[in-house]
Structure formats: C-alpha cells, structure tokens
C-alpha cells in the first residue's frame, strides 16, 4: 500500500526521486555528512575527505562545473564543492577495530595428537617378572 506525502500529495516512491545531489545533480535519497548527496558523491567524500586538498590538483583553473556526467573528471573541484556545501568529516563513524592476525591451529590437530599418543606402546615401570 502506497502512502502519500501530505505536502506534495504524491506517492512516497515518486517523492524519493525529487531530491537532487547538491554536488553533481544526480538523483539522491538521503542526507550524507550533512548534505543531500547521491551515493557516488557520498563514497567519494568518505574516501577523500581526510586527505589534504593539496593532494588533488585541478587541471582546469580550479573552477570546474561538477555535473553528473563529468564528476569523475576533477577530484579537486569535486572535493572543494563538497566542503563548500557543508559536508563535514565529524559525521564519519569511527572505523571498526580490526582483529589481529593470529595463527589458529585447526581443531582436529589436538585430537590427532592425542590419538597418536594413545597408539604408542606404553613403557611402564613393570618388569617381566611382575
């Protein structure tokens, strides 16, 4: 059952397509890092926001018009536009701690050793005269 938006009187599925990415103009559904963005711009910002702006260099005078069709052409201007529209790194989730790489022996290894030990001849202190 589709519900309607009381303001626009449109089905919710239609409402989702009304949002536009503030960075490139592509269809967007959510607010990411403080700005309405498409998934592509969200992931671009997540990967590159902690890098210094100096890492990227614009080859077109530093004022590229970022659109959906050319958003991959200039990372420098795209990242600059992300910050201009208010995307912030303080909304990043902390990364999960990684598990240390520990060599784990297979479970059957200890069982295998105990079986082998039980098959060895038992050297007891008993003598043949006993």
Coordinates of N, CA and C in Angstrom, one line a residue:
X1 N 0.8 -1.2 0.0 CA 0.0 0.0 0.0 C 0.9 1.2 0.0
X2 N 0.7 2.1 -1.0 CA 1.5 3.4 -1.0 C 0.8 4.4 -0.2
X3 N 1.6 5.1 0.6 CA 1.1 6.2 1.3 C 1.5 7.5 0.6
X4 N 0.8 8.6 0.9 CA 1.1 9.8 0.2 C 1.7 10.8 1.1
X5 N 2.5 11.7 0.5 CA 3.1 12.8 1.2 C 2.0 13.9 1.2
X6 N 1.7 14.4 2.4 CA 0.6 15.4 2.5 C 0.9 16.7 1.9
X7 N 2.2 17.1 1.9 CA 2.6 18.4 1.3 C 2.5 18.4 -0.2
X8 N 3.1 17.4 -0.8 CA 3.1 17.3 -2.3 C 2.0 16.5 -2.9
X9 N 1.3 15.7 -2.0 CA 0.2 14.8 -2.4 C 0.7 13.8 -3.5
X10 N 1.9 13.3 -3.4 CA 2.5 12.3 -4.3 C 2.8 11.1 -3.6
X11 N 2.8 9.9 -4.2 CA 3.2 8.7 -3.6 C 4.6 8.8 -3.1
X12 N 5.0 8.1 -2.0 CA 6.3 8.2 -1.5 C 7.4 7.8 -2.5
X13 N 7.1 6.8 -3.3 CA 8.1 6.3 -4.3 C 8.4 7.5 -5.3
X14 N 7.5 8.3 -5.6 CA 7.7 9.4 -6.5 C 8.5 10.5 -5.8
X15 N 8.2 10.7 -4.5 CA 8.9 11.7 -3.7 C 10.4 11.5 -3.6
X16 N 10.8 10.2 -3.5 CA 12.2 9.9 -3.4 C 13.0 10.5 -4.6
X17 N 12.5 10.5 -5.7 CA 13.2 11.0 -6.9 C 13.2 12.5 -7.0
X18 N 12.6 13.2 -6.1 CA 12.6 14.7 -6.2 C 13.9 15.3 -5.7
X19 N 14.6 14.5 -4.8 CA 15.8 15.1 -4.3 C 17.0 15.0 -5.3
X20 N 17.8 16.0 -5.3 CA 18.9 16.1 -6.2 C 20.2 16.3 -5.4
X21 N 21.2 15.6 -5.8 CA 22.5 15.7 -5.2 C 23.0 17.1 -5.3
X22 N 23.4 17.7 -4.2 CA 23.9 19.1 -4.2 C 25.3 19.2 -4.9
X23 N 26.0 18.1 -5.0 CA 27.3 18.2 -5.6 C 27.3 18.0 -7.1
X24 N 26.6 17.0 -7.6 CA 26.7 16.7 -9.0 C 25.3 16.8 -9.7
X25 N 24.2 16.8 -9.0 CA 22.9 16.9 -9.6 C 22.3 15.6 -9.9
X26 N 22.9 14.5 -9.5 CA 22.3 13.2 -9.8 C 21.1 13.0 -8.8
X27 N 20.2 12.0 -9.1 CA 19.1 11.7 -8.1 C 19.7 11.3 -6.8
X28 N 19.1 11.8 -5.7 CA 19.6 11.4 -4.4 C 18.4 11.1 -3.5
X29 N 18.7 10.3 -2.4 CA 17.6 9.9 -1.5 C 17.9 10.3 0.0
X30 N 19.1 10.6 0.3 CA 19.4 10.7 1.7 C 20.4 11.9 1.9
X31 N 20.4 12.3 3.2 CA 21.4 13.3 3.6 C 22.6 12.6 4.1
X32 N 23.8 12.9 3.5 CA 25.0 12.2 3.9 C 26.0 13.2 4.4
X33 N 26.6 13.1 5.5 CA 27.6 14.0 6.1 C 27.1 15.5 6.1
X34 N 25.8 15.6 6.3 CA 25.2 17.0 6.4 C 24.6 17.6 5.1
X35 N 24.7 16.9 4.0 CA 24.3 17.4 2.7 C 23.5 16.4 1.9
X36 N 22.5 16.7 1.2 CA 21.8 15.8 0.3 C 22.8 15.4 -0.8
X37 N 23.1 14.1 -0.9 CA 24.1 13.7 -1.9 C 23.6 12.3 -2.5
X38 N 24.1 12.1 -3.7 CA 24.0 10.7 -4.3 C 25.0 9.8 -3.6
X39 N 24.8 8.5 -3.9 CA 25.7 7.5 -3.3 C 27.2 7.7 -3.8
X40 N 27.3 8.1 -5.1 CA 28.6 8.3 -5.6 C 29.4 9.4 -4.9
X41 N 28.7 10.5 -4.7 CA 29.4 11.6 -4.0 C 29.6 11.3 -2.6
X42 N 28.7 10.6 -2.0 CA 28.9 10.2 -0.6 C 30.2 9.3 -0.4
X43 N 30.3 8.4 -1.3 CA 31.5 7.5 -1.2 C 32.8 8.2 -1.6
X44 N 32.7 9.1 -2.5 CA 33.9 9.9 -2.9 C 34.3 10.8 -1.7
X45 N 33.4 11.4 -1.0 CA 33.7 12.2 0.1 C 34.3 11.4 1.2
X46 N 33.7 10.2 1.5 CA 34.2 9.3 2.5 C 35.7 8.9 2.3
X47 N 36.0 8.6 1.0 CA 37.3 8.1 0.7 C 38.4 9.3 0.7
X48 N 37.9 10.5 0.4 CA 38.9 11.5 0.1 C 38.9 12.7 1.1
X49 N 37.9 12.8 2.0 CA 37.8 14.0 2.9 C 39.0 14.1 3.8
X50 N 39.5 13.1 4.3 CA 40.6 13.2 5.2 C 42.0 13.5 4.6
X51 N 42.0 13.3 3.3 CA 43.2 13.7 2.5 C 43.3 15.2 2.4
X52 N 44.4 15.7 2.4 CA 44.5 17.2 2.2 C 44.1 17.6 0.8
X53 N 43.6 18.8 0.7 CA 43.1 19.3 -0.6 C 44.3 19.4 -1.5
X54 N 45.5 19.6 -1.0 CA 46.7 19.7 -1.8 C 47.0 18.4 -2.6
X55 N 46.5 17.3 -2.2 CA 46.8 16.0 -2.8 C 46.2 16.1 -4.3
X56 N 45.1 16.7 -4.4 CA 44.5 16.8 -5.8 C 44.8 18.1 -6.4
X57 N 45.0 18.1 -7.7 CA 45.3 19.3 -8.5 C 44.3 19.4 -9.6
X58 N 43.7 20.6 -9.7 CA 42.8 20.8 -10.8 C 43.6 21.3 -12.1
X59 N 43.3 20.7 -13.2 CA 44.0 21.0 -14.4 C 43.2 22.0 -15.3
X60 N 42.1 22.6 -14.7 CA 41.3 23.5 -15.5 C 41.0 24.8 -14.7
X61 N 42.0 25.4 -14.1 CA 41.9 26.7 -13.4 C 41.1 26.6 -12.1
X62 N 40.8 25.5 -11.6 CA 40.3 25.4 -10.2 C 38.8 25.8 -10.1
X63 N 38.1 25.9 -11.2 CA 36.7 26.2 -11.1 C 35.8 25.4 -12.1
X64 N 35.9 24.1 -11.9 CA 35.2 23.1 -12.8 C 33.7 23.1 -12.4
X65 N 32.9 22.9 -13.4 CA 31.4 22.8 -13.2 C 31.1 21.3 -13.0
X66 N 31.0 20.9 -11.8 CA 30.8 19.5 -11.5 C 29.3 19.1 -11.8
X67 N 29.1 18.2 -12.7 CA 27.8 17.6 -13.1 C 27.9 16.1 -13.0
X68 N 26.8 15.5 -13.2 CA 26.7 14.0 -13.1 C 27.5 13.4 -14.2
X69 N 27.6 14.0 -15.4 CA 28.3 13.3 -16.5 C 29.8 13.6 -16.4
X70 N 30.3 14.6 -15.6 CA 31.7 14.8 -15.6 C 32.3 14.8 -14.2
X71 N 31.6 14.3 -13.2 CA 32.0 14.4 -11.8 C 33.3 13.6 -11.6
X72 N 33.7 12.7 -12.5 CA 34.9 11.9 -12.3 C 36.1 12.7 -12.9
X73 N 35.9 13.8 -13.6 CA 37.0 14.5 -14.3 C 37.9 15.2 -13.4
X74 N 37.4 15.9 -12.3 CA 38.2 16.7 -11.5 C 37.9 16.5 -10.0
X75 N 38.7 15.6 -9.4 CA 38.6 15.3 -8.0 C 38.8 16.5 -7.1
X76 N 39.7 17.4 -7.5 CA 40.0 18.6 -6.6 C 38.8 19.5 -6.5
X77 N 38.1 19.8 -7.6 CA 37.0 20.7 -7.6 C 35.7 20.0 -7.0
X78 N 35.6 18.7 -7.2 CA 34.5 17.9 -6.6 C 34.6 18.0 -5.0
X79 N 35.8 17.7 -4.5 CA 36.0 17.7 -3.1 C 35.8 19.1 -2.5
X80 N 36.3 20.1 -3.2 CA 36.1 21.5 -2.8 C 34.7 21.9 -2.7
X81 N 33.9 21.4 -3.7 CA 32.4 21.6 -3.7 C 31.8 20.9 -2.5
X82 N 32.2 19.7 -2.2 CA 31.7 19.0 -1.0 C 31.8 19.9 0.2
X83 N 33.0 20.4 0.4 CA 33.2 21.2 1.6 C 32.5 22.5 1.6
X84 N 32.3 23.1 0.4 CA 31.6 24.4 0.2 C 30.1 24.2 0.6
X85 N 29.5 23.1 0.3 CA 28.1 22.8 0.6 C 27.9 22.4 2.0
X86 N 29.0 22.2 2.7 CA 28.8 21.9 4.2 C 29.0 20.4 4.6
X87 N 29.6 19.6 3.7 CA 29.9 18.2 4.1 C 31.0 18.3 5.2
X88 N 30.8 17.5 6.3 CA 31.8 17.5 7.3 C 32.3 16.1 7.7
X89 N 33.5 16.1 8.1 CA 34.1 14.8 8.5 C 33.7 14.4 9.9
X90 N 33.2 15.3 10.7 CA 32.8 14.9 12.0 C 31.6 14.0 12.1
X91 N 30.9 13.8 11.0 CA 29.8 12.9 10.9 C 30.2 11.5 10.5
X92 N 31.5 11.3 10.3 CA 32.1 9.9 10.0 C 31.9 9.0 11.2
X93 N 31.5 7.8 11.0 CA 31.5 6.8 12.0 C 32.9 6.4 12.3
X94 N 33.3 6.1 13.5 CA 34.6 5.5 13.8 C 34.8 4.2 13.1
X95 N 35.9 3.9 12.6 CA 36.1 2.6 11.9 C 36.2 1.5 13.0
X96 N 35.8 0.3 12.5 CA 35.8 -0.8 13.4 C 37.2 -1.3 13.6
X97 N 37.5 -1.7 14.9 CA 38.8 -2.3 15.1 C 39.0 -3.6 14.3
X98 N 40.2 -3.7 13.8 CA 40.5 -5.0 13.0 C 41.0 -6.0 14.0
X99 N 40.7 -7.2 13.7 CA 41.1 -8.3 14.5 C 42.6 -8.6 14.2
X100 N 43.4 -8.9 15.2 CA 44.8 -9.2 14.9 C 44.9 -10.5 14.3
X101 N 45.9 -10.6 13.4 CA 46.1 -11.9 12.7 C 46.8 -12.8 13.6
X102 N 46.1 -13.8 14.1 CA 46.7 -14.8 15.0 C 46.6 -16.2 14.2
X103 N 47.7 -16.9 14.3 CA 47.7 -18.2 13.6 C 46.9 -19.1 14.5
X104 N 45.8 -19.6 13.9 CA 44.9 -20.5 14.6 C 45.1 -21.9 14.1
X105 N 45.4 -22.8 15.0 CA 45.6 -24.2 14.6 C 44.3 -24.8 14.4
X106 N 44.2 -25.7 13.5 CA 42.9 -26.4 13.3 C 42.5 -27.2 14.5
X107 N 41.2 -27.4 14.7 CA 40.7 -28.0 15.9 C 41.1 -29.5 15.9
X108 N 41.2 -30.1 14.8 CA 41.5 -31.5 14.8 C 42.9 -31.8 15.1
X109 N 43.8 -30.8 15.1 CA 45.2 -31.0 15.4 C 45.4 -31.6 16.8
X110 N 44.8 -31.1 17.8 CA 45.0 -31.6 19.2 C 44.4 -33.0 19.3
X111 N 43.2 -33.3 18.6 CA 42.7 -34.6 18.7 C 43.6 -35.6 18.0
X112 N 44.2 -35.2 16.9 CA 45.1 -36.1 16.1 C 46.3 -36.5 17.0
X113 N 46.8 -35.5 17.7 CA 48.0 -35.8 18.6 C 47.6 -36.7 19.7
X114 N 46.4 -36.5 20.3 CA 46.1 -37.4 21.4 C 45.8 -38.8 20.9
X115 N 45.3 -39.0 19.7 CA 45.1 -40.4 19.2 C 46.4 -41.0 18.9
X116 N 47.4 -40.2 18.3 CA 48.7 -40.8 18.0 C 49.4 -41.2 19.3
X117 N 49.3 -40.4 20.3 CA 49.9 -40.7 21.6 C 49.3 -41.9 22.3
X118 N 48.1 -42.2 22.1 CA 47.4 -43.4 22.7 C 47.9 -44.6 21.9
X119 N 48.3 -44.5 20.7 CA 48.7 -45.6 19.9 C 50.1 -46.0 20.1
X120 N 50.9 -45.2 20.8 CA 52.3 -45.5 21.1 C 52.3 -46.6 22.1
X121 N 53.4 -47.5 22.0 CA 53.5 -48.5 23.1 C 53.7 -47.9 24.4
X122 N 53.1 -48.4 25.4 CA 53.2 -47.9 26.8 C 54.5 -48.5 27.4
X123 N 55.3 -47.6 27.8 CA 56.5 -48.1 28.5 C 56.3 -47.9 30.0
X124 N 56.0 -49.0 30.6 CA 55.7 -48.9 32.1 C 56.9 -49.3 32.9
X125 N 56.7 -49.1 34.1 CA 57.8 -49.5 35.1 C 57.7 -50.9 35.5
X126 N 56.7 -51.6 34.9 CA 56.6 -53.0 35.3 C 57.7 -53.8 34.6
X127 N 58.2 -54.8 35.3 CA 59.2 -55.7 34.7 C 58.5 -57.0 34.3
X128 N 59.2 -57.8 33.6 CA 58.6 -59.0 33.1 C 58.4 -60.0 34.3
X129 N 59.1 -59.8 35.3 CA 59.0 -60.7 36.5 C 57.7 -60.4 37.3
X130 N 57.1 -59.3 37.1 CA 56.0 -58.9 37.9 C 54.8 -59.5 37.3

